[in-house]
Coordinates of C-alpha atoms and ligand atoms in Angstrom, one line a residue:
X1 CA -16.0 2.8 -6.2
X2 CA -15.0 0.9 -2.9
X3 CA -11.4 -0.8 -3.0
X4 CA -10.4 -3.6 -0.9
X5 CA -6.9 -4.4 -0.4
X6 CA -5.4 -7.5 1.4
X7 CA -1.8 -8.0 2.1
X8 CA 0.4 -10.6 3.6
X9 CA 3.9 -11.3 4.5
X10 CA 4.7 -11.0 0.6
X11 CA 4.3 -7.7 0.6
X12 CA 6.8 -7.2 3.2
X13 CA 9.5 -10.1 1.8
X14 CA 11.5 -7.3 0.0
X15 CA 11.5 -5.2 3.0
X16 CA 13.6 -8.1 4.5
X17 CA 10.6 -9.8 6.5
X18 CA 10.1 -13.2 6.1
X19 CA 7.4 -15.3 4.7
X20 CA 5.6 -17.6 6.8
X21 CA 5.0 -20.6 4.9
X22 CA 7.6 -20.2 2.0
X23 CA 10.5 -21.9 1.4
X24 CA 12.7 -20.9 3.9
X25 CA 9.5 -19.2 5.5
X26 CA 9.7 -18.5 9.4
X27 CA 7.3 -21.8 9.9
X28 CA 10.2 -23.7 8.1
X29 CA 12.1 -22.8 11.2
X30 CA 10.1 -23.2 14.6
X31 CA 7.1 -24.7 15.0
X32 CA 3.6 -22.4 14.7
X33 CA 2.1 -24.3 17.8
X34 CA 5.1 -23.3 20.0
X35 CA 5.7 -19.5 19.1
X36 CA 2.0 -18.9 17.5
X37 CA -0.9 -20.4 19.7
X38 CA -2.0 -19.6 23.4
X39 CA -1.3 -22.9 24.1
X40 CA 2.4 -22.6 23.1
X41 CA 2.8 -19.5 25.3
X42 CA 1.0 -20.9 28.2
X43 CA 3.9 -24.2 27.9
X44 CA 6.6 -21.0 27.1
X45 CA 6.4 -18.1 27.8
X46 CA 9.9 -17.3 27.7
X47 CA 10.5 -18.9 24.7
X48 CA 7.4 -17.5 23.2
X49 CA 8.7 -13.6 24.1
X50 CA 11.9 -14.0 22.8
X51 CA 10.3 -15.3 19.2
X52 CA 8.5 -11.8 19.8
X53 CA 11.3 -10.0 20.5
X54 CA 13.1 -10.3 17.2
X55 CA 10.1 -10.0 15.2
X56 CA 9.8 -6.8 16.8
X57 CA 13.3 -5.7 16.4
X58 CA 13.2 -6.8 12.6
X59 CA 9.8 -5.2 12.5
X60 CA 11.5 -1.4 13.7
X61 CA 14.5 -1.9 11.2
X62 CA 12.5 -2.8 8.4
X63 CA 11.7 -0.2 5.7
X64 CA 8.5 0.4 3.7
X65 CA 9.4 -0.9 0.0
X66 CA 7.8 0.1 -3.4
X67 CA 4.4 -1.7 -3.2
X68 CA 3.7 -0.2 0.2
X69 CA 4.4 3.5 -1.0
X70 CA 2.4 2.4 -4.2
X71 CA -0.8 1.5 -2.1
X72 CA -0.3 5.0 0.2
X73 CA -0.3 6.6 -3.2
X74 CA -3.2 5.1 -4.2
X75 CA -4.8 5.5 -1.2
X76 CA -3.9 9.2 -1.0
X77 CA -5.0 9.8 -4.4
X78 CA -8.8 8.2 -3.9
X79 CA -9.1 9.4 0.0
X80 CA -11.6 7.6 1.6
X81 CA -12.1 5.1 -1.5
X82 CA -9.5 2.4 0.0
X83 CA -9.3 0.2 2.8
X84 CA -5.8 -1.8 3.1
X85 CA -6.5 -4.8 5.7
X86 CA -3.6 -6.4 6.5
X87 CA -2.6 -9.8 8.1
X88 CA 1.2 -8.5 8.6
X89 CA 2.2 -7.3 12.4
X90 CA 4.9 -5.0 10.6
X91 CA 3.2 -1.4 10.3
X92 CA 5.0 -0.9 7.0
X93 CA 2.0 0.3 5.2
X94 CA 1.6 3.2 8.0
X95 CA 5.3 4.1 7.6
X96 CA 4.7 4.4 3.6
X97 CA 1.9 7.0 4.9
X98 CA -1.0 4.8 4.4
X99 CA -4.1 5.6 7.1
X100 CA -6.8 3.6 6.4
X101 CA -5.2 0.2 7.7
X102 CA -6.8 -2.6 9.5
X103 CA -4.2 -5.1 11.2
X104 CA -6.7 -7.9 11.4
X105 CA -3.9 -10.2 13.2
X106 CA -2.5 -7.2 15.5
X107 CA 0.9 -5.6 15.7
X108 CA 4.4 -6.7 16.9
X109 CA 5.3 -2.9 18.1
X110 CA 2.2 -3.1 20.7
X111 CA 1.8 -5.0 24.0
X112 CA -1.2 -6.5 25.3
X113 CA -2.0 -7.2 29.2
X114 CA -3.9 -10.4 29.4
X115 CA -4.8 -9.2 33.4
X116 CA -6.2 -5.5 32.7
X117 CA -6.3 -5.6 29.0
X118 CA -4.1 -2.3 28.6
X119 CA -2.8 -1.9 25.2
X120 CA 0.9 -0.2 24.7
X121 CA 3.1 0.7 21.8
X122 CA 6.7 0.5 22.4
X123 CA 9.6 -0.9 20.9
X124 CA 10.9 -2.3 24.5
X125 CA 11.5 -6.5 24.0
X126 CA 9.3 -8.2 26.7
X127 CA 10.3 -10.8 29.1
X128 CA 8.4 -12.9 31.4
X129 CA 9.8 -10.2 34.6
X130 CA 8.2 -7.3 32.1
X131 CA 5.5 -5.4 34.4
X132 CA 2.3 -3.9 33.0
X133 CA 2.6 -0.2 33.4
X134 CA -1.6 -0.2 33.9
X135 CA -2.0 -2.8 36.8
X136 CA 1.8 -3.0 37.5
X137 CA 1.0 -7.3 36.9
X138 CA 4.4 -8.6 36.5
X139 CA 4.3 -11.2 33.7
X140 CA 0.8 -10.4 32.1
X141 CA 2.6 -8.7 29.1
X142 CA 2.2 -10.5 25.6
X143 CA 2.6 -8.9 22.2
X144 CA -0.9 -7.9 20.7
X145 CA -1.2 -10.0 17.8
X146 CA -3.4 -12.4 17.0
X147 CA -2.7 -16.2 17.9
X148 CA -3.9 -19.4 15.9
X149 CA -6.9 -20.3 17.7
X150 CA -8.0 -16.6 18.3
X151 CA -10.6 -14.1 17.1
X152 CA -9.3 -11.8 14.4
X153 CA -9.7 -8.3 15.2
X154 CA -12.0 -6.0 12.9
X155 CA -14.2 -8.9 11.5
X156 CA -17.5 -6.7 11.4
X157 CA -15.9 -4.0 9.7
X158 CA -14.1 -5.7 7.1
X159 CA -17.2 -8.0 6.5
X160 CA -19.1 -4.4 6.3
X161 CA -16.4 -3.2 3.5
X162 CA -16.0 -6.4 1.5
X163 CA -20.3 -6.9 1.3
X164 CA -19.8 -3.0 -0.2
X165 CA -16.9 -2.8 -2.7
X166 CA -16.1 -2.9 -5.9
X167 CA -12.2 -4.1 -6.4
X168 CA -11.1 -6.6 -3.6
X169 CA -6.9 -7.1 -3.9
X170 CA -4.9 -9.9 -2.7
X171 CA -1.6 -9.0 -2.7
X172 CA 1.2 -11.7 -1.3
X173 CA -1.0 -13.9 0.6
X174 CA -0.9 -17.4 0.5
X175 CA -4.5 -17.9 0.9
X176 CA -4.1 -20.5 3.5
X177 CA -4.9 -18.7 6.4
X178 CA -8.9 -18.5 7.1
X179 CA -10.7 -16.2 7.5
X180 CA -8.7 -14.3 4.9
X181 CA -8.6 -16.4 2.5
X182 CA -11.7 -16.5 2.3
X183 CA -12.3 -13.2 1.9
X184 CA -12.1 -13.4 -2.2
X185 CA -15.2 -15.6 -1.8
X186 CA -17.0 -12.9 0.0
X187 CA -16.3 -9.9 -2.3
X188 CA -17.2 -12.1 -5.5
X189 CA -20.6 -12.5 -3.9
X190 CA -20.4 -8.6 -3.4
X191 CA -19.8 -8.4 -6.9
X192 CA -16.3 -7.6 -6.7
X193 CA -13.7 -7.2 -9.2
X194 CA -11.2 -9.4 -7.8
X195 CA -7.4 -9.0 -8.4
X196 CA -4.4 -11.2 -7.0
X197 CA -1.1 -9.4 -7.1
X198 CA 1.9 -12.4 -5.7
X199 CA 4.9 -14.0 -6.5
X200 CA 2.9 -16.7 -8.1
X201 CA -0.5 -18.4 -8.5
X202 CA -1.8 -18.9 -4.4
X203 CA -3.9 -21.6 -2.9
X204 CA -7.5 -19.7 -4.4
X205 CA -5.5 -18.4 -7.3
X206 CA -8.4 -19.6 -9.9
X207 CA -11.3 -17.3 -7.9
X208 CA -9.5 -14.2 -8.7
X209 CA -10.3 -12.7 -12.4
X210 CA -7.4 -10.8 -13.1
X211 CA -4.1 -11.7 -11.7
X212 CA -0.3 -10.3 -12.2
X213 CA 2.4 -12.5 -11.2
X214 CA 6.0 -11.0 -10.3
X215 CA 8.0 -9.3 -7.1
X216 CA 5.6 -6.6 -5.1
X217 CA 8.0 -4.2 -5.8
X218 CA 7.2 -4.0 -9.2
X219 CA 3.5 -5.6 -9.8
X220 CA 2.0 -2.8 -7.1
X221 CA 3.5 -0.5 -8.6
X222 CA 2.8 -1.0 -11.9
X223 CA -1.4 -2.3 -11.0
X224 CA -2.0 1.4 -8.9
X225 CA -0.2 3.6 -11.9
X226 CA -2.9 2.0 -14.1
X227 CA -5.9 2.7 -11.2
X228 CA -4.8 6.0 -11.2
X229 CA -4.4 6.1 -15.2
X230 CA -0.6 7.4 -15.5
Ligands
NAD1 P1 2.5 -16.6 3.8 O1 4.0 -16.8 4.2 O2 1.6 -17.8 4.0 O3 2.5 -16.4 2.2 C1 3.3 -15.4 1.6 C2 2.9 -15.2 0.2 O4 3.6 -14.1 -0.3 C3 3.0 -16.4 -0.8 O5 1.8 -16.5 -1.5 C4 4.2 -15.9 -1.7 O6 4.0 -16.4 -3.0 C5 4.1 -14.4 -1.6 N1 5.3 -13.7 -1.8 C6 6.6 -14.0 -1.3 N2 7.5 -13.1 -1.7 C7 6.8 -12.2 -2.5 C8 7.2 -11.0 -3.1 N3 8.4 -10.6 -3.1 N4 6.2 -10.3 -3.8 C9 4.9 -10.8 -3.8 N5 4.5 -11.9 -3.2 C10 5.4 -12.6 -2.5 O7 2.0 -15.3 4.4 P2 0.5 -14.8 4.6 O8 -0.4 -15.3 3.5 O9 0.5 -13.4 4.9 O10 0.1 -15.7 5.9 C11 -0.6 -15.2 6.8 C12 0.2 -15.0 8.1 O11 1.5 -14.6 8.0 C13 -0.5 -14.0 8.9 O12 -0.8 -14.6 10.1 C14 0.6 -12.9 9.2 O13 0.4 -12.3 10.4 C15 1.8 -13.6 9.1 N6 3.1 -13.0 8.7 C16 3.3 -11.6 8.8 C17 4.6 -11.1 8.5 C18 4.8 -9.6 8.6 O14 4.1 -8.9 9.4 N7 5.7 -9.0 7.7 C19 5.6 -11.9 8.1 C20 5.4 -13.3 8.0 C21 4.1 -13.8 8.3

């Protein structure tokens, strides 16, 4: 048995993080080609950090809910049988005590230097005077997560896991963002039992088999008690 698990910002909306493209979702509010594209920050950068900034701050506040302490559970209980891959920069699913995570989109805790490459974790907000602490750049510093218009990070991996498993789970994704939404496609070609956890039906809710509709909190839950028969 090989379990795949994706998650997006729905699994995190009870933890107090916005949704992207919900009602009221962060996109409702500033505009994805300023604050999301390398374009935008090129035009911005200022404007671009301080977005950043409080994601990052709401990012180290935030606290792990029910679903994510299911899915460590689960993952705990089955060792190297699960792979989460998440599109959320929070690292919620590491503070539950999962291990096995992919952040295919990056982090918000973790700076990136576009002169030397260096990667950093800190909790430090970045400005446009922010030096590199590699190559001492001033003004190279951007937060390391992935950008519209940019390469996901882990493709080949989760390509490798989704060709081999056996369950793939969506949970609170709105299957508009590519190439994860597209990864249900993929794993029924594998074979897959597919399963969509979310709020309600998403944009490729008819390719999933077996679907539960309600809060994260309480479909995660409920779905990994019955993997794990108690
Ligand atoms: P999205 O905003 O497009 O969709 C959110 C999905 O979650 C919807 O399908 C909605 O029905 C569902 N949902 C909302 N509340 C829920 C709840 N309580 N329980 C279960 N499901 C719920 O988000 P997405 O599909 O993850 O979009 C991808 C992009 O959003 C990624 O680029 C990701 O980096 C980014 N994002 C991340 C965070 C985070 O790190 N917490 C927050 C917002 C957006």
């Amino acid at each position: 048995m090989s379990i795949v698990i994706l998650t997006g910002a729905g699994i995190s909306a009870e933890s107090g993080l916005g949704t992207f493209r919900d009602k009221d979702g962060i996109w409702t509010k500033v505009d994805l080609r300023d604050v999301a594209t390398p374009e935008g920050f090129a035009r911005d950068p200022a404007y671009v950090l301080e977005f950043y900034a409080a994601r990052r701050a709401h990012g180290a506040e935030a606290k792990p809910n029910a679903a994510h302490f299911a899915l460590a559970r689960l993952e705990s209980a089955l060792l190297d049988q699960v792979l989460i891959i998440t599109q959320n920069i929070d690292v919620l699913h590491e503070t539950a005590g999962a291990k096995n995570v992919l952040h295919m989109h990056g982090v918000t805790n973790r700076d990136l230097c576009n002169n030397c490459g260096n990667r950093q974790e800190t909790e430090q907000a970045l400005t446009v005077e922010s030096i590199c602490p590699q190559c001492k750049s001033k003004g190279t510093l951007r937060p390391d997560v992935v950008w519209f218009g940019e390469m996901p990070y882990h493709m080949e991996t989760i390509e490798k896991a989704l060709e081999g498993c056996t369950t793939f789970v969506s949970i609170g994704t709105s299957g508009e963002v590519y190439p994860a939404a597209g990864f249900v496609a993929s794993a029924r070609m594998a074979g897959a039992h597919t399963i969509e956890l979310n709020l309600e039906p998403s944009s490729g809710g008819n390719l999933f088999v077996e679907s539960h509709y309600g809060p994260a909190t309480e479909v995660v839950p409920k779905w990994v008690d019955e993997m794990l028969g108690q």
